[in-house]
Amino acid sequence: MQNYSRLTTTATQKINFMRFKYLNLDTEQKVTTITINRPEKGNSLSPDVLIELHSAFESIAKDAETNVIIFTGGEKYFSAGFDLSEIRKLEKVSNESYTELFHKAYRAVLFCEQPVICAIGGPAIAGGFDLTMMSDIRYASTRAKFGQREVPLALTPIMDPLWRIVGLGVAKELALTGRIYDAEEAERIRYVSKVFPEGKLLKNVGEIACEMASYDRSCLVETKRLSNQLLHQDLDSSMRIQEWLFRTYIGSEENHLRIDALQKSLAEMRQKKSK
């Protein structure tokens, strides 16, 4: 029986950008980009890839210099999903540690403190699709393909949070048919927010992420936390939570600084137009 339990990350651990074999990490302007780098296997999710993903996201979540995360597989792939050669080695009586690897990676992305933007440059299938689902925002290129191929392999798919994103009826149809669909349809069903031309995805997503990363970090974190929390509240409770959170920020020094900067910018624009 294989042992896939090498998941260790401590609260004080610093990100070591050189220790990952299957991930490339880069930080610029408070944006950390995590790129799956296993192109010879279509970025398929071997145990080692899953271990590295869990470790990377757990570490970056504690990095005060990262405001936004871009999660990608590059312009050609996202991830082909499960490494089928690894699954074929498993027996039902000894599958617990391998299954746990997937869900630890999923949860590390889903519950990462900072906003996670998924840039999907190519196929995102089965477990690869599930990873895109765990991100907060999804953008795709025209070459991207999507599909939950678990049911055709006699496996059960991840339905939550998919149904929260596209609705229960659409989620059922996608999961039960296991069909592959393109980026245009993914945008139409609101799974991705926008589709960019092939080869232009990372440039455009990078610009969006840098703009977001210039915002107040704590406000980004609280807004993400709020969006997840509201799913489980009645309307009255949601309104009260939002009122309390708004009071936490309005009138703060950071709030005043950003208002001053905006007003100065608007005044300069008006002055230019008047000339």
CSV table of C-alpha atoms in Angstrom, one decimal, residues 45 48 61 86 105 110 124 127 136 205 236 250 262-264:
chain,number,residue,atom,x,y,z
A,45,LEU,CA,-2.4,15.6,-10.7
A,48,ASP,CA,3.5,14.8,-5.6
A,61,ALA,CA,-2.1,32.2,2.8
A,86,GLU,CA,-1.7,6.3,-10.0
A,105,ALA,CA,-5.5,20.4,-2.0
A,110,LEU,CA,-11.0,27.1,-1.5
A,124,ALA,CA,-9.4,21.5,-17.1
A,127,GLY,CA,-9.7,16.7,-10.8
A,136,ASP,CA,-12.9,32.6,-6.4
A,205,VAL,CA,-5.4,38.2,-15.9
A,236,ASP,CA,-31.7,39.5,8.2
A,250,ILE,CA,-15.7,53.2,7.0
A,262,LEU,CA,-9.6,59.3,-5.8
A,263,GLN,CA,-10.8,62.9,-5.3
A,264,LYS,CA,-7.4,64.2,-6.4
